[in-house]
Tab-separated table of N, CA and C in Angstrom:
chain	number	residue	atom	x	y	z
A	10	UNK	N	0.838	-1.181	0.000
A	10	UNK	CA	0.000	0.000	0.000
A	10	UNK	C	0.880	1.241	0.000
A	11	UNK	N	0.583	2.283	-0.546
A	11	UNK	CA	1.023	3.460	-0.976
A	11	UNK	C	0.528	4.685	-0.265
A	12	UNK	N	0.570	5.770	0.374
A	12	UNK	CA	0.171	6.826	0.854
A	12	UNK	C	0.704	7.964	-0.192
A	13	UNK	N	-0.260	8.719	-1.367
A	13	UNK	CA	-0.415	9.386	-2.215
A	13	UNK	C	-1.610	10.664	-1.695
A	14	UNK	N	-1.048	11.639	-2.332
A	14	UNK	CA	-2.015	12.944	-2.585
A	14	UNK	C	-2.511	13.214	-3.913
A	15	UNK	N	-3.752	12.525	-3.863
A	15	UNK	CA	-5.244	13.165	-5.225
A	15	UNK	C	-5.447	14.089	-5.345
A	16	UNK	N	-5.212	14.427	-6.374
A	16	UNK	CA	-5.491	16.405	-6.643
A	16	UNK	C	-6.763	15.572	-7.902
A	17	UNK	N	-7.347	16.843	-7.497
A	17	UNK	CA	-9.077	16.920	-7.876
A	17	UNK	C	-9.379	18.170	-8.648
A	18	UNK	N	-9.909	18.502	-9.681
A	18	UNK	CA	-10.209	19.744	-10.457
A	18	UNK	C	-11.689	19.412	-10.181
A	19	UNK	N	-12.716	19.825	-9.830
A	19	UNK	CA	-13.851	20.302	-10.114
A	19	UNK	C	-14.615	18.414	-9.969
A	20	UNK	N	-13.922	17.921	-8.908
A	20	UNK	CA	-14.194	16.485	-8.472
A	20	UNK	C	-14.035	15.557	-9.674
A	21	UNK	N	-12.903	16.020	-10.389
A	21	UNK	CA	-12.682	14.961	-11.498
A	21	UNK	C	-11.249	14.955	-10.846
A	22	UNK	N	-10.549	13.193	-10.574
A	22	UNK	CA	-8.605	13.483	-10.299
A	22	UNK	C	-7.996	14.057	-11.697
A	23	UNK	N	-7.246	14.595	-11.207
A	23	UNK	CA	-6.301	15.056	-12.085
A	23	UNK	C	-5.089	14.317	-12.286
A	24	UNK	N	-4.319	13.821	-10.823
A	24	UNK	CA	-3.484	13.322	-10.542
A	24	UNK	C	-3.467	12.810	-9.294
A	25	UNK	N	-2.084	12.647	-9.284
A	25	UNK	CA	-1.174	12.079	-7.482
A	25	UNK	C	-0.183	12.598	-7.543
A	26	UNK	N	0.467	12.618	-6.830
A	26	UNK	CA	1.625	12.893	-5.966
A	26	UNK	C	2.240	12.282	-4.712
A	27	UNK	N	3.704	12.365	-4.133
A	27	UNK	CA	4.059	11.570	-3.166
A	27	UNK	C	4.026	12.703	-1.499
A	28	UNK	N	3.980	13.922	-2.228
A	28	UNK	CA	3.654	15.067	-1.070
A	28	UNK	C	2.859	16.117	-1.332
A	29	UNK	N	2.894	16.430	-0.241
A	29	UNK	CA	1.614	17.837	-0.114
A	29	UNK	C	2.212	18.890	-0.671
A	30	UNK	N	3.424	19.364	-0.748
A	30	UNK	CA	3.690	20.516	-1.701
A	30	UNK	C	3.958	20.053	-3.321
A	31	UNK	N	4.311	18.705	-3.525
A	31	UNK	CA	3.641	18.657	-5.022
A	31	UNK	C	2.434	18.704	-5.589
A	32	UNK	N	1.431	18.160	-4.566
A	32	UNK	CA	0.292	18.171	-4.978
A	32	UNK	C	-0.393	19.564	-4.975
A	33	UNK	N	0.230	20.932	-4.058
A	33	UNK	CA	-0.121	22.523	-3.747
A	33	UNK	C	0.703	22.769	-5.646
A	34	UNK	N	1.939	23.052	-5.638
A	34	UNK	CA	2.960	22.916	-7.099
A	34	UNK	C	1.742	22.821	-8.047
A	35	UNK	N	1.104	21.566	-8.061
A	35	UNK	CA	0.188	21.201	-9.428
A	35	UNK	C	-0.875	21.726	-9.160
A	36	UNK	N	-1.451	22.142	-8.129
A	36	UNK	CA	-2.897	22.839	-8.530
A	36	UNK	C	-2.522	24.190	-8.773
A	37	UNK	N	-1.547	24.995	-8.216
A	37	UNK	CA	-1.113	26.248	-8.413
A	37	UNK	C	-0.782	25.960	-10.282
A	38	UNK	N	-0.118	25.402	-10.867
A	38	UNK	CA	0.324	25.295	-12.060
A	38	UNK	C	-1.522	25.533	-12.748
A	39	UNK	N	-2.072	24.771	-12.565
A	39	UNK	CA	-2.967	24.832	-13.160
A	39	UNK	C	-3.831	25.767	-12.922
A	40	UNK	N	-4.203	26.600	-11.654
A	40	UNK	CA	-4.736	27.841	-11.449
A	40	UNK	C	-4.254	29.120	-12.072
A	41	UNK	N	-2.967	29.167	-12.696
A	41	UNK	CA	-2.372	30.234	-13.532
A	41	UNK	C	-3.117	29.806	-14.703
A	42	UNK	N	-3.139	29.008	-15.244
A	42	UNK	CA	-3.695	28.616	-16.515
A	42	UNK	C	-5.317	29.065	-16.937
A	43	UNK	N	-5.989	29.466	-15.634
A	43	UNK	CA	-7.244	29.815	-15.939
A	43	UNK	C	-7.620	31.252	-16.140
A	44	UNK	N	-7.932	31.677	-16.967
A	44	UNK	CA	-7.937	32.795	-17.199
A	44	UNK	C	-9.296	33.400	-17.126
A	45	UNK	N	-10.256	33.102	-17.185
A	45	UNK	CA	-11.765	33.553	-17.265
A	45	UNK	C	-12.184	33.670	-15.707
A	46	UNK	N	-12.748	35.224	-15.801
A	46	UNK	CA	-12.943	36.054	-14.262
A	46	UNK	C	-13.649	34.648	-13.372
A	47	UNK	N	-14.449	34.411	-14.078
A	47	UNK	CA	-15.862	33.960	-13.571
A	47	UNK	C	-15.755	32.585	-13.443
A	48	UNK	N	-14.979	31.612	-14.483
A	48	UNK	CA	-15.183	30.373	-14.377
A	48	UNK	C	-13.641	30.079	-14.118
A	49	UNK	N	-13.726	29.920	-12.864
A	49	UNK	CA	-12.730	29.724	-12.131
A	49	UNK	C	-12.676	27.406	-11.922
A	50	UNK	N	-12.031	26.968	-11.599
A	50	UNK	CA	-11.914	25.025	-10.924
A	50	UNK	C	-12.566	25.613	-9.761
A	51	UNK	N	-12.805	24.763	-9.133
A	51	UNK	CA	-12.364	24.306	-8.117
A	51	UNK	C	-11.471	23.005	-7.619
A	52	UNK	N	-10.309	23.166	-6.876
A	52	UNK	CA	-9.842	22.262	-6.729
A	52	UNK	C	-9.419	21.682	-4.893
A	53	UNK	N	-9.182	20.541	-5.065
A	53	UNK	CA	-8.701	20.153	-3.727
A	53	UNK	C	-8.289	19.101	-3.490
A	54	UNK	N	-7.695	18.510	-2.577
A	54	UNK	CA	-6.707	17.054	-1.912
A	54	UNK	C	-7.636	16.759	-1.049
A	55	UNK	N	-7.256	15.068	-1.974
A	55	UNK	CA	-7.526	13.746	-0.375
A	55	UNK	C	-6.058	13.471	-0.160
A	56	UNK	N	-5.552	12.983	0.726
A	56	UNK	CA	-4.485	11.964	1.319
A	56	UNK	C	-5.091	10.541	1.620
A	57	UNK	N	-4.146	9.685	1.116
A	57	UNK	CA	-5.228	8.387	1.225
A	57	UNK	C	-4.100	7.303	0.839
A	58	UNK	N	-4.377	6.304	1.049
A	58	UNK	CA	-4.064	5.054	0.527
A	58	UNK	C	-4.011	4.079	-0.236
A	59	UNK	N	-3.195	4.037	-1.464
A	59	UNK	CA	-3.619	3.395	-2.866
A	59	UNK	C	-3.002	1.704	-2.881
A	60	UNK	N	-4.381	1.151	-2.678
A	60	UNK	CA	-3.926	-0.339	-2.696
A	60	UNK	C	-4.480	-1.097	-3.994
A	61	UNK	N	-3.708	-1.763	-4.291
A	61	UNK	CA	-3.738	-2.413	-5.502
A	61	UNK	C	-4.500	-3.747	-5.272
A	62	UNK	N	-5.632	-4.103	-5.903
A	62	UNK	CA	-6.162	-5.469	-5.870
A	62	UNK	C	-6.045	-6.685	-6.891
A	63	UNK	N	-5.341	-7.239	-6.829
A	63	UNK	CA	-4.993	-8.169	-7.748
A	63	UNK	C	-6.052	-9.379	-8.002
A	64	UNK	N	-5.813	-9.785	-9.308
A	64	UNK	CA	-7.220	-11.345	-9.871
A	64	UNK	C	-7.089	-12.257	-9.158
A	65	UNK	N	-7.877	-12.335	-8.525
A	65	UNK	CA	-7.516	-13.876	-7.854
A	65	UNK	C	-6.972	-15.112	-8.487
A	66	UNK	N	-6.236	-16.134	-8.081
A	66	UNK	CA	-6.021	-17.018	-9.409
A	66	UNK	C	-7.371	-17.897	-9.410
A	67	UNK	N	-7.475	-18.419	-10.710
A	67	UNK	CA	-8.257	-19.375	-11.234
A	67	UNK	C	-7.462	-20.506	-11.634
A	68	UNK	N	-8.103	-21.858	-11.195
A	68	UNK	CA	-7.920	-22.819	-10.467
A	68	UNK	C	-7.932	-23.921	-11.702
């Protein structure tokens, strides 16, 4: 298991990251990019745990 930061645009992920100032880095990157007064993201972080579930074997 993995402990990653989800960056979220407008509750769609965008990405991960392995820390909280990469994951601040990439939403800032992408908040310069918006240019329209009004239609602004919204964005925000989970911290969480990325576990991988593998196929069970078949027999």
């Amino acid at each position: 298991m993995v402990n990653r930061y989800y960056i979220f645009k407008d509750c769609t992920q965008i990405g991960s990251t392995e820390t909280r100032d990469e994951a601040i880095d990439m939403i800032r990157q992408r908040q310069k990019r918006e240019t329209h007064y009004l239609l602004k993201s919204e964005f925000s972080i989970i911290y969480g745990c990325e576990e991988f579930i593998h196929y069970e074997k078949s027999e």
